mmCIF file of C-alpha atoms and ligand atoms in Angstrom:
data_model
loop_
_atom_site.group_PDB
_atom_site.id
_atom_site.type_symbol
_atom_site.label_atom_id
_atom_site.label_comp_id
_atom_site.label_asym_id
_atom_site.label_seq_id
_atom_site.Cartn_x
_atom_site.Cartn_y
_atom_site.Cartn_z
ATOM 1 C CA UNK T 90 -16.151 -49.003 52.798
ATOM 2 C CA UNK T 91 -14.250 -46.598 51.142
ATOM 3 C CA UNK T 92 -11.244 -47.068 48.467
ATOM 4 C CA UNK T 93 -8.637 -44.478 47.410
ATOM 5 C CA UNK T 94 -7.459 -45.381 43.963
ATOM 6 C CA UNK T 95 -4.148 -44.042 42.881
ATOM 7 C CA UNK T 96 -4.360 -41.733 39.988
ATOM 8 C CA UNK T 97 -3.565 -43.847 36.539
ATOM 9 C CA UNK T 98 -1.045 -42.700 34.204
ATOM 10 C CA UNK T 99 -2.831 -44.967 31.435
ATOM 11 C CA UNK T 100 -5.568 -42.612 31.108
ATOM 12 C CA UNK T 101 -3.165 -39.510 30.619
ATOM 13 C CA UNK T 102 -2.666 -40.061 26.760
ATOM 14 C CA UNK T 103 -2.862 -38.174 23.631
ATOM 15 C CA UNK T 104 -0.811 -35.972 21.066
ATOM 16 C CA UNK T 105 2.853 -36.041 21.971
ATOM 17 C CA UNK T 106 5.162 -33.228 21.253
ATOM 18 C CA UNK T 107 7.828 -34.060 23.950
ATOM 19 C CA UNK T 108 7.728 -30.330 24.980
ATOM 20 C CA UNK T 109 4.306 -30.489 27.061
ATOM 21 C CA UNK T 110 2.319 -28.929 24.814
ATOM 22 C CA UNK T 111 -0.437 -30.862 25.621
ATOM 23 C CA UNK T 112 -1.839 -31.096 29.660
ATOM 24 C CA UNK T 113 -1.420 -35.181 29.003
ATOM 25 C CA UNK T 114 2.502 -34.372 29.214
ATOM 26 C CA UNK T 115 2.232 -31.751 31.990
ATOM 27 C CA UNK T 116 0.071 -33.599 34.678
ATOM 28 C CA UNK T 117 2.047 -35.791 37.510
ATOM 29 C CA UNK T 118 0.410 -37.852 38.918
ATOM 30 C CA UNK T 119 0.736 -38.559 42.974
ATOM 31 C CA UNK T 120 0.033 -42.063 44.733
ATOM 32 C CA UNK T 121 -0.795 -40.502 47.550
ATOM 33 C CA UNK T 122 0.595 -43.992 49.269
ATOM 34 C CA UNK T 123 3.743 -43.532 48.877
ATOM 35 C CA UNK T 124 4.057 -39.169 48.589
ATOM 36 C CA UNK T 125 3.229 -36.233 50.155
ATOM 37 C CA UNK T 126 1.414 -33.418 48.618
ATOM 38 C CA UNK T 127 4.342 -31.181 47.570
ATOM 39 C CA UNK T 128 2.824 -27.993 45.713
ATOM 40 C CA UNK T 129 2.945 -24.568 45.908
ATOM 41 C CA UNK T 130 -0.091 -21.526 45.547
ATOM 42 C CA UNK T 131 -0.173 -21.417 41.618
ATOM 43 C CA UNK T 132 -0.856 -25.368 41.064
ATOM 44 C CA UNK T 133 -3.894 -27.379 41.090
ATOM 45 C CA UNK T 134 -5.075 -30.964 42.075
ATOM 46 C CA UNK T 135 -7.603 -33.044 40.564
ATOM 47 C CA UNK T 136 -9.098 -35.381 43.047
ATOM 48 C CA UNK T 137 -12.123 -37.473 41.402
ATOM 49 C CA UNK T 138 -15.210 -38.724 43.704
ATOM 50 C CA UNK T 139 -15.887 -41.672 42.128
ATOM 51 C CA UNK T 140 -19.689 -42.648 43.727
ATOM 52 C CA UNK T 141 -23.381 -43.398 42.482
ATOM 53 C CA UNK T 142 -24.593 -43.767 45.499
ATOM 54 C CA UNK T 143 -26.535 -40.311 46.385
ATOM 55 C CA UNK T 144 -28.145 -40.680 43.000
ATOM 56 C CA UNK T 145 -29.038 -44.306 43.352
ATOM 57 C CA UNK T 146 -30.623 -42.950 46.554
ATOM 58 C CA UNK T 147 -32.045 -40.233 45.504
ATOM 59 C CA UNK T 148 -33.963 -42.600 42.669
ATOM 60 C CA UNK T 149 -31.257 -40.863 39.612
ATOM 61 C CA UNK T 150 -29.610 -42.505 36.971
ATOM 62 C CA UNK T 151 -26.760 -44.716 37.864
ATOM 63 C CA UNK T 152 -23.458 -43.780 36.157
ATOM 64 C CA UNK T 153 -21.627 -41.132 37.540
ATOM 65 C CA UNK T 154 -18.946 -43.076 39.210
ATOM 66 C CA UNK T 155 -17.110 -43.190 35.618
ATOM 67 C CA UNK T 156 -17.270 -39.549 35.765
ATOM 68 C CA UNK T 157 -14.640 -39.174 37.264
ATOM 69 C CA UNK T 158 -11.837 -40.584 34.860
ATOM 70 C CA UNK T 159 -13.634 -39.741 31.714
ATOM 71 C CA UNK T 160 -13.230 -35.758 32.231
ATOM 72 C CA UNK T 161 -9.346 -36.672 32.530
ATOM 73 C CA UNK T 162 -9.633 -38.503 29.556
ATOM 74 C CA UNK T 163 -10.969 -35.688 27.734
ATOM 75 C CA UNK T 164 -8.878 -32.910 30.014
ATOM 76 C CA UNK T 165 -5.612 -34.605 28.840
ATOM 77 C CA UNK T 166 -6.218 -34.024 25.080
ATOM 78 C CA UNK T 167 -6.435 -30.215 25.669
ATOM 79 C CA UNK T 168 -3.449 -28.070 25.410
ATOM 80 C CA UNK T 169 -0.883 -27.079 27.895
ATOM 81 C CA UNK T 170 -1.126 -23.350 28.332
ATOM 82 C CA UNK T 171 0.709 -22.801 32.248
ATOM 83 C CA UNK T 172 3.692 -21.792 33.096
ATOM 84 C CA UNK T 173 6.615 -23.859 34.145
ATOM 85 C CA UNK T 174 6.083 -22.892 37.892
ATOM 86 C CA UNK T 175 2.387 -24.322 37.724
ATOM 87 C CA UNK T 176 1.859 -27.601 38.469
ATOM 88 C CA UNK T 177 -1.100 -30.066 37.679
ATOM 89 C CA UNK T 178 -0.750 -32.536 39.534
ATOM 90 C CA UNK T 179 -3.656 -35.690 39.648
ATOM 91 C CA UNK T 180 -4.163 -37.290 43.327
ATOM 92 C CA UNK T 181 -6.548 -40.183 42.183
ATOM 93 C CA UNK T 182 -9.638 -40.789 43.035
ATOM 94 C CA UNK T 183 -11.979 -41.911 46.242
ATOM 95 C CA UNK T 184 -14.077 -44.484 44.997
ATOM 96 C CA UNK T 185 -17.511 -45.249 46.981
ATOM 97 C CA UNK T 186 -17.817 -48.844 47.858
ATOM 98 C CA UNK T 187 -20.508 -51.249 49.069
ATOM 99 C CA UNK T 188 -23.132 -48.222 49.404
ATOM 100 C CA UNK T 189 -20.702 -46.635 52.107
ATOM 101 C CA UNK T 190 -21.250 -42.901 50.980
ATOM 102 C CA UNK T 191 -20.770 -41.279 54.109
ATOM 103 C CA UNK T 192 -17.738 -43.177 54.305
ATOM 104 C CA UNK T 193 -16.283 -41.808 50.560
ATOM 105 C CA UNK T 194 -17.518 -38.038 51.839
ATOM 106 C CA UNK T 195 -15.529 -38.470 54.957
ATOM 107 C CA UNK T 196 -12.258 -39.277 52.879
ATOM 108 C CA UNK T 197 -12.975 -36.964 50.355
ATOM 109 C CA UNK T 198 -13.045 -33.839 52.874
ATOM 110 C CA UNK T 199 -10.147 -34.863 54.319
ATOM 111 C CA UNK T 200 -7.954 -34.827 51.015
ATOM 112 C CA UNK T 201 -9.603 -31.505 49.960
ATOM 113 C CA UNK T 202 -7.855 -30.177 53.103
ATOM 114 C CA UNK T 203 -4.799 -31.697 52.472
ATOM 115 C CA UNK T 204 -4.954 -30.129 48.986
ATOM 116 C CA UNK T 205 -5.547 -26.760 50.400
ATOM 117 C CA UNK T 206 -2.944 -27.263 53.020
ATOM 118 C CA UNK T 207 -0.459 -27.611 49.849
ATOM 119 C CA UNK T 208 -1.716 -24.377 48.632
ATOM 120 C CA UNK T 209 -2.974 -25.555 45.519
ATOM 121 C CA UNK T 210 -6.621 -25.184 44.339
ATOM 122 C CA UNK T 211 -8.358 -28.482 44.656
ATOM 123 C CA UNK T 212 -10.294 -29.322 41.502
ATOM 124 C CA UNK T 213 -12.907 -32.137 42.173
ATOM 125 C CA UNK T 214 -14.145 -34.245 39.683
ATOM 126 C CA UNK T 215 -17.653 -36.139 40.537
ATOM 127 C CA UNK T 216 -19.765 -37.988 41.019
ATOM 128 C CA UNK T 217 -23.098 -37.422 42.262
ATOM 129 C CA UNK T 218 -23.458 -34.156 43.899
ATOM 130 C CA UNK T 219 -23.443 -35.583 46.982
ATOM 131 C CA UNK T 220 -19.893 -34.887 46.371
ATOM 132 C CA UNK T 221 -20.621 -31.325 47.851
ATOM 133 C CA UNK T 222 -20.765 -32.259 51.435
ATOM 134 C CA UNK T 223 -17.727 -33.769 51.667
ATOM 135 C CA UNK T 224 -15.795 -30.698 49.499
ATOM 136 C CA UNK T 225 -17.470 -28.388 51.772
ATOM 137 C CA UNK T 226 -16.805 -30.051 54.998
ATOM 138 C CA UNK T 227 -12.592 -30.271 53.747
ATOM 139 C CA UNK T 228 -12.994 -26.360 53.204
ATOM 140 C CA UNK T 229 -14.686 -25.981 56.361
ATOM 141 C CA UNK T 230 -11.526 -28.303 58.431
ATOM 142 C CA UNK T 231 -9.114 -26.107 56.564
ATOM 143 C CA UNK T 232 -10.493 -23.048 57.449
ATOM 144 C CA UNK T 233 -12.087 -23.587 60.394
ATOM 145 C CA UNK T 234 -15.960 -23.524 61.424
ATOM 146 C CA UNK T 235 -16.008 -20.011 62.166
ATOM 147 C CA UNK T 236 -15.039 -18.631 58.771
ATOM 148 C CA UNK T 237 -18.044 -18.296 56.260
ATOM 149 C CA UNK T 238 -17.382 -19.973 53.347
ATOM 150 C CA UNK T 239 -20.017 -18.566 49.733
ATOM 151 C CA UNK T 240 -21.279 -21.537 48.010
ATOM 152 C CA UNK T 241 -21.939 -20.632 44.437
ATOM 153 C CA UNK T 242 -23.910 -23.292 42.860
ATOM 154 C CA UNK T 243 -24.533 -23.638 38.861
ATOM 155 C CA UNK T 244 -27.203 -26.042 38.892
ATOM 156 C CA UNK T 245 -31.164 -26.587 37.593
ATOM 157 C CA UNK T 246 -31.832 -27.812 41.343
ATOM 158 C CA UNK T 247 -31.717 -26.615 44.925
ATOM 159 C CA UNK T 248 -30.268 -29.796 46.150
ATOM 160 C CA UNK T 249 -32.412 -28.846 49.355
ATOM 161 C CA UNK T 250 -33.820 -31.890 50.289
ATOM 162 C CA UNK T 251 -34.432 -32.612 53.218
ATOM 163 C CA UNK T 252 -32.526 -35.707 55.222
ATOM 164 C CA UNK T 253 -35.694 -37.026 56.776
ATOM 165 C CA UNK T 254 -35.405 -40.179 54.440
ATOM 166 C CA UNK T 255 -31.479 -40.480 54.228
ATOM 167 C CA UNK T 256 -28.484 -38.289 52.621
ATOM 168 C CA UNK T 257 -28.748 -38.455 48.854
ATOM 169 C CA UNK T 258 -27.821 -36.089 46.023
ATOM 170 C CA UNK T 259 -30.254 -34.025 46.408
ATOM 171 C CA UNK T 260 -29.187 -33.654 50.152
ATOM 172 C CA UNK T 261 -26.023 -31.509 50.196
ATOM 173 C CA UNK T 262 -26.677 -28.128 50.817
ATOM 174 C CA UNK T 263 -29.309 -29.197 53.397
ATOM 175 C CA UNK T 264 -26.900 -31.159 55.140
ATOM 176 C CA UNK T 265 -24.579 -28.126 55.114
ATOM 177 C CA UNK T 266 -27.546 -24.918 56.084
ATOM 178 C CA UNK T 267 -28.017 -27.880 59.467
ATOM 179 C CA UNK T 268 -24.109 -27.825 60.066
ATOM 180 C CA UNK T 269 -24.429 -24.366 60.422
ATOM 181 C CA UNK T 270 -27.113 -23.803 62.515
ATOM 182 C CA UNK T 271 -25.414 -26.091 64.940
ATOM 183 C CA UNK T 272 -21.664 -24.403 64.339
ATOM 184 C CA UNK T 273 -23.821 -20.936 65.011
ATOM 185 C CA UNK T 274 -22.914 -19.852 61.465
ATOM 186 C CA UNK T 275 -24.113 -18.118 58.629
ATOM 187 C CA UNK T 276 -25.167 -19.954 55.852
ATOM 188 C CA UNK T 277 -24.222 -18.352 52.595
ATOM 189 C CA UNK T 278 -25.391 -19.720 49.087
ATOM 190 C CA UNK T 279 -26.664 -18.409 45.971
ATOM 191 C CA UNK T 280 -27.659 -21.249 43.552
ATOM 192 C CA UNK T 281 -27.698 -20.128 39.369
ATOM 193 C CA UNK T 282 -29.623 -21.694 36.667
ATOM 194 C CA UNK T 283 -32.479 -22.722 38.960
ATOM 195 C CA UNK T 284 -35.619 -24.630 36.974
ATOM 196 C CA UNK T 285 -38.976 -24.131 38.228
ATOM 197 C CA UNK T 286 -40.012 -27.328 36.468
ATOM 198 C CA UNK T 287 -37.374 -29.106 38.110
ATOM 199 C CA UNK T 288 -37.733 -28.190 41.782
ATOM 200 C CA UNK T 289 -41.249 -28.481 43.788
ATOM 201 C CA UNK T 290 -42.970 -25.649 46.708
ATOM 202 C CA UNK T 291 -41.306 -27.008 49.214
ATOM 203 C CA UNK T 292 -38.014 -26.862 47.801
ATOM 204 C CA UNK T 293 -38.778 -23.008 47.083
ATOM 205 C CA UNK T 294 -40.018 -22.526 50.756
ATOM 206 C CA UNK T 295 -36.897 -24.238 51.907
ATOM 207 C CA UNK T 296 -34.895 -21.978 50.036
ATOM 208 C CA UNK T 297 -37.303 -19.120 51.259
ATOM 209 C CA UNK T 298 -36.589 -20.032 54.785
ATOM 210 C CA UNK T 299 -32.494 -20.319 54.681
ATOM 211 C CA UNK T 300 -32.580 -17.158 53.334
ATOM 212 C CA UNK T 301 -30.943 -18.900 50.014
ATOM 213 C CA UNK T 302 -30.052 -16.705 46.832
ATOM 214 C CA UNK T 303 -30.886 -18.028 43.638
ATOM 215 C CA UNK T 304 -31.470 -16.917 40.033
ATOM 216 C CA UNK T 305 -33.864 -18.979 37.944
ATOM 217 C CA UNK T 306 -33.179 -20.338 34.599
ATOM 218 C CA UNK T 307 -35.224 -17.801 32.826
ATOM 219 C CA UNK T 308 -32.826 -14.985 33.886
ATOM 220 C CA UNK T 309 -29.928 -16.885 33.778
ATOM 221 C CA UNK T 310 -28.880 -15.721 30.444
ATOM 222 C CA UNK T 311 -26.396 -13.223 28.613
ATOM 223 C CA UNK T 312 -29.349 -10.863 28.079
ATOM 224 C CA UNK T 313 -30.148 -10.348 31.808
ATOM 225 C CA UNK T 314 -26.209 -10.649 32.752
ATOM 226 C CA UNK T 315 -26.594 -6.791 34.500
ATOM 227 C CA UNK T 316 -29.513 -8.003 36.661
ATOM 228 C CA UNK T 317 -26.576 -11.574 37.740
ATOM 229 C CA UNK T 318 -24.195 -9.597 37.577
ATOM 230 C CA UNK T 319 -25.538 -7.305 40.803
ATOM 231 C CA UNK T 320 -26.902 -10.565 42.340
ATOM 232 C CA UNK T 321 -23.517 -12.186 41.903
ATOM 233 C CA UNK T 322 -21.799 -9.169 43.187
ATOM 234 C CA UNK T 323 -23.671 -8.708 46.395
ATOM 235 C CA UNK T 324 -22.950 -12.554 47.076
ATOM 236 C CA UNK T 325 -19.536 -12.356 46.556
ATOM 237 C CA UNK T 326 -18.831 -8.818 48.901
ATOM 238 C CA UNK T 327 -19.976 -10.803 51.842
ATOM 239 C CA UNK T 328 -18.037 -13.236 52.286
ATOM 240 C CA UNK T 329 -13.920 -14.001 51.834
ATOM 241 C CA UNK T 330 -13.926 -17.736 50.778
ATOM 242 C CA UNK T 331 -15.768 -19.048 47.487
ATOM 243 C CA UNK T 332 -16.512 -22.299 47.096
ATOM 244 C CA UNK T 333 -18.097 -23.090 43.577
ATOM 245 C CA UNK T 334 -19.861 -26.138 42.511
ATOM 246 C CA UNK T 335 -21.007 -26.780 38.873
ATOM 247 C CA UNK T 336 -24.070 -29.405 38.435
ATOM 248 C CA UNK T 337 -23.551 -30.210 34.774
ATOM 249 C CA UNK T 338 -27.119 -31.095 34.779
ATOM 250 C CA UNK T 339 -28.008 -27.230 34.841
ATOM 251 C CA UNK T 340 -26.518 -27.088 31.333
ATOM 252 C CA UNK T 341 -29.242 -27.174 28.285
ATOM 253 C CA UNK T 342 -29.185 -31.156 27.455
ATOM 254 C CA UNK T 343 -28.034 -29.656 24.075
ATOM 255 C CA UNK T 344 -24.859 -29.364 25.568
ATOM 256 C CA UNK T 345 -24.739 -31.222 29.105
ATOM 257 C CA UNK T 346 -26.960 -34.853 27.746
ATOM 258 C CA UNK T 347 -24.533 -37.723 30.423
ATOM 259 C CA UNK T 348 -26.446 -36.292 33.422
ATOM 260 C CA UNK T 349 -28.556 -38.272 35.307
ATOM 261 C CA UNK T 350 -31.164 -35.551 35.385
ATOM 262 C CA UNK T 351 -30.765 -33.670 32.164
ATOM 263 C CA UNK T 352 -32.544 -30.008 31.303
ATOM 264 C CA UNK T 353 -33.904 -29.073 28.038
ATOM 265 C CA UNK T 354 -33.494 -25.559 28.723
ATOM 266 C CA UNK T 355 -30.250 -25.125 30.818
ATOM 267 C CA UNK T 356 -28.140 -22.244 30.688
ATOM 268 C CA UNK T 357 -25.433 -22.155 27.884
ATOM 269 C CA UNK T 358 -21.752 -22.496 28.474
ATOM 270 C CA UNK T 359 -20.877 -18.623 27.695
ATOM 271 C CA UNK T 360 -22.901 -17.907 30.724
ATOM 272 C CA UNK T 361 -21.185 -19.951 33.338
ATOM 273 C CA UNK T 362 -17.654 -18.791 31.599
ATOM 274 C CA UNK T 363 -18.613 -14.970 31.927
ATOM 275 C CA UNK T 364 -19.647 -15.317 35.204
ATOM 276 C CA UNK T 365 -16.445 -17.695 36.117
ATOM 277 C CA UNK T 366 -14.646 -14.980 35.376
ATOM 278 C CA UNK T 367 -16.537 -12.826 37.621
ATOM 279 C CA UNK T 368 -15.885 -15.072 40.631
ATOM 280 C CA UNK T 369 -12.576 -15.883 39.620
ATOM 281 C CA UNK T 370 -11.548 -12.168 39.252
ATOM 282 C CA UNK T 371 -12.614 -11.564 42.747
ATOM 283 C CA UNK T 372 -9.675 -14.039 43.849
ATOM 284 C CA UNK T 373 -11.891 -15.486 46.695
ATOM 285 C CA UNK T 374 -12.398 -18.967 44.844
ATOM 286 C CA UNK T 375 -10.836 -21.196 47.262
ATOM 287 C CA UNK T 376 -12.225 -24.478 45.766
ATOM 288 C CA UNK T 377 -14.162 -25.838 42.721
ATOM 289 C CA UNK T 378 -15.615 -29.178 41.950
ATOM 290 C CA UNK T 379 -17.472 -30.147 38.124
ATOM 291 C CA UNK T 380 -20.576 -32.587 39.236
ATOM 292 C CA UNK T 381 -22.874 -35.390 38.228
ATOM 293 C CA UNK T 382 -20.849 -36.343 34.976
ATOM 294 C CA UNK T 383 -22.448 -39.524 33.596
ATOM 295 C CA UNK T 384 -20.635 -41.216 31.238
ATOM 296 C CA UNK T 385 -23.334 -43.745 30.471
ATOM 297 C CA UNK T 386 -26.114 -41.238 29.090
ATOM 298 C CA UNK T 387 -23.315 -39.154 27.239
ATOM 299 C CA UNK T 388 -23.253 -38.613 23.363
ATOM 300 C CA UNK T 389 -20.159 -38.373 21.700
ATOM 301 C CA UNK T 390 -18.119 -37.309 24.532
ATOM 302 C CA UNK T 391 -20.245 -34.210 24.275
ATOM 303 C CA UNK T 392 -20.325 -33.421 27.993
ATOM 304 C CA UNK T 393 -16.778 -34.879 29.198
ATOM 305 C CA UNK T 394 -15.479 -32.553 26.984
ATOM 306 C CA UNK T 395 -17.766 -29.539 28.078
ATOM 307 C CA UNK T 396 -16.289 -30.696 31.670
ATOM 308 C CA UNK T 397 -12.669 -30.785 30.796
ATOM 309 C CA UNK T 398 -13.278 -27.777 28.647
ATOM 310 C CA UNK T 399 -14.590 -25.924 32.104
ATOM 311 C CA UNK T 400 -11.620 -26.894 33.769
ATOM 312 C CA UNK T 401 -9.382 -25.784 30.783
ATOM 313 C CA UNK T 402 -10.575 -22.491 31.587
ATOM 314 C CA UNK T 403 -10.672 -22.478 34.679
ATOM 315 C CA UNK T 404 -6.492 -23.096 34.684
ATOM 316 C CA UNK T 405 -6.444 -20.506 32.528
ATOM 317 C CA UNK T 406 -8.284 -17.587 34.148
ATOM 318 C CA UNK T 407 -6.417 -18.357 38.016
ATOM 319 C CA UNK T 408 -3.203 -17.837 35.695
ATOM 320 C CA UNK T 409 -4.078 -15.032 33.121
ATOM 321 C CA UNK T 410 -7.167 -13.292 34.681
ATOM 322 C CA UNK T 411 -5.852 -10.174 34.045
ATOM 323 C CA UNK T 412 -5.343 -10.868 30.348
ATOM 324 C CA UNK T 413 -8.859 -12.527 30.037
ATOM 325 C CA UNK T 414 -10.836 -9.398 30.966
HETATM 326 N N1 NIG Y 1922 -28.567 -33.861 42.470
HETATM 327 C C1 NIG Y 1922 -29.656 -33.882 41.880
HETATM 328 N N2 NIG Y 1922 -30.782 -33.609 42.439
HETATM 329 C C2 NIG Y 1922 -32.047 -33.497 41.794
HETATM 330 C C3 NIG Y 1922 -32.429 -34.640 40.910
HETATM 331 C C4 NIG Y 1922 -33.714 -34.409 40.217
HETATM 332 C C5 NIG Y 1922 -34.227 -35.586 39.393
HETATM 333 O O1 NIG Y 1922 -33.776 -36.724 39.590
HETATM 334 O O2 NIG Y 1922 -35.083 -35.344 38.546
HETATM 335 C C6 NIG Y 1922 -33.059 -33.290 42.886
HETATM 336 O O3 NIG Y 1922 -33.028 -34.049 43.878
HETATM 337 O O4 NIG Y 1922 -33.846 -32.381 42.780
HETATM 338 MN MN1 MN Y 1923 -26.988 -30.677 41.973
HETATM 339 MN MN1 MN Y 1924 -28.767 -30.654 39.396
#
C-alpha cells in the first residue's frame, strides 16, 4: 500500500521578512490532488520518499522515513537567493505503507516523470536508498529505455547487492545493471567515496563484472581532486543524462551521524560541493535525490542541515553556475 501525502505548509516556517528572503516564504506547495504540475525549466520540485522499508530489509537502522520532512524543516530556514522566474515548488511526499516498497517505488517513478515532464529538476528527498530505483526508473519513463542515463553515486557503498534474498537498500543499482541487460542497454555508473571496510569481495567482483566506476574513499579527497577530476570527466563525456544520488552515509560521521550506516572516515562536504559543480557545470544533471537521512540517530540537526545545505547549493549553482566558477 502506498500513500501520497500532500506537502504541509506547517513545516515551511521560520524568519519572516514578508519579501521572501527566506526559501520558507518562496516555496508553494502543490496537493497534487487537486493541481497540476505547472512549472517551467528554471524551477525545482521537492518530492520526499518517505520509507524504511529497504533498510529494515536490508537489517539497517530504522528511521529514515522522517527524513524526508526534516531536510524541509531545515531547507526552509535557509535564505532565498532565486530569481523571481524560479520556482520551488514542494509536491509532498510518497509515504511507504504496510511494508509495500515496491509499491512506494512504483509511485515515486511515476511523479519523478511528471516532474520532468514540467521541466523542472526533481529534487528527491529520502528515505532509504532504495529510493534510487524508483528515481531511476521515472528518468528512464521520461526519457525512454533507449537513452543512457550516468548514475553518479556519492556513497561509502556499492549498493550492489544482489536480489537473490529480496529488494532492499542495498539493492538499487543491481536492480537497475538487470533492467538493462534486459532493455539491451548500457549500464553507466561511477560510485564516489567507496569504503573498503564497508563493502565485501563480492561486492568488488560485482562491480568488477558491470564494468562499474568507482573511486574509493582514500582518494576521494581535495588532495587527489586531479586524479577525480579525470575519472569524473571521462564519466560524464559518455553519456547526455546525469542522474546523481547522494548517500549521506558516505559523509565522515563527523558531519553525516543520522545515517543508518554511518562512516568514520567519509569524504568531507567541500569534496562533494567541488565536484557538484563539476557535474552541474556540464548541464547534463537531469535529476538529483539526497538519501538515507535518519532523523532518529541525528545530533543537533547536524545532518538535516548538511542535507538542506546540499540542496541550498545545489539551487544555487543550476542558477549562477557561471558566477560560482
Ligand atoms: N544502503 C545501504 N547499504 C549498505 C548498508 C551497510 C550496513 O548496513 O552496514 C549495504 O548494503 O552495503
Ligand atoms: Mn547507498
Ligand atoms: Mn551508503
Amino acid at each position: 500500500m502506498v500513500n501520497y501525502q500532500k506537502p504541509e505548509t506547517a513545516i515551511w516556517t521560520g524568519r519572516k521578512s514578508g519579501q521572501q528572503l527566506y526559501l520558507h516564504e518562496k516555496v508553494q506547495c502543490i496537493d497534487l490532488n487537486e493541481s497540476s504540475l505547472d512549472s517551467n525549466a528554471k524551477s525545482f520540485a521537492l518530492l520526499g520518499y518517505a520509507c524504511n522499508e529497504g533498510v529494515k530489509r536490508n537489517l539497517g537502522r530504522i528511521g529514515a522515513f522522517d527524513g524526508p520532512d526534516v531536510i524541509r524543516t531545515q531547507l526552509g530556514k535557509m535564505p532565498n537567493h532565486l530569481g523571481s522566474e524560479t520556482k520551488l515548488l514542494d509536491i509532498g511526499s510518497v509515504q511507504c505503507l504496510q511494508e509495500d516498497m515496491e509499491a512506494a517505488q512504483e509511485d515515486l517513478s511515476e511523479k519523478v516523470k511528471l516532474i520532468l515532464q514540467s521541466k523542472a529538476l526533481p529534487v528527491l528527498l529520502g528515505g532509504g536508498h532504495d529510493m534510487a530505483y524508483a528515481h531511476y526508473n521515472g528518468i528512464k519513463k521520461y526519457l525512454g529505455k533507449n537513452t543512457p542515463i550516468g548514475i553518479i553515486n556519492f556513497d561509502a557503498h556499492f549498493d550492489l547487492r544482489s536480489t537473490e534474498n529480496g529488494n532492499n537498500s542495498g539493492t538499487p543499482f543491481y536492480q537497475i545493471a538487470e533492467d538493462c541487460k534486459k532493455d539491451n542497454a548500457p549500464f553507466h555508473y561511477l560510485c564516489l567515496g567507496i569504503r573498503k571496510d564497508a563493502n565485501d569481495k563480492v561486492l568488488f567482483q560485482t562491480a568488477r563484472d558491470l564494468g562499474v566506476s568507482y573511486i574509493e574513499n582514500i582518494v576521494f579527497s581535495m588532495n587527489e581532486f586531479k586524479k577525480v577530476t579525470r575519472t569524473l570527466l571521462d564519466f560524464i563525456k559518455k553519456v547526455d543524462h546525469i542522474y546523481v544520488t547522494i548517500d549521506l552515509d558516505g559523509f565522515s560521521s563527523a558531519y553525516a551521524p543520522g545515517v543508518s550506516a554511518p562512516s568514520p572516515m567519509g569524504f568531507t562536504p567541500k569534496m562533494v560541493l567541488e565536484t557538484l559543480k563539476l557535474i552541474i557545470g556540464s548541464n547534463k544533471m537531469i535529476s538529483i535525490d539526497i538519501a538515507e537521512m535518519n532523523p532518529k540517530y541525528d545530533i543537533d540537526n547536524h545532518t538535516a542541515k548538511l542535507a538542506a545545505s546540499l540542496i541550498h547549493f545545489v539551487l544555487d549553482a543550476k542558477n549562477y553556475s557561471n558566477q560560482l566558477w
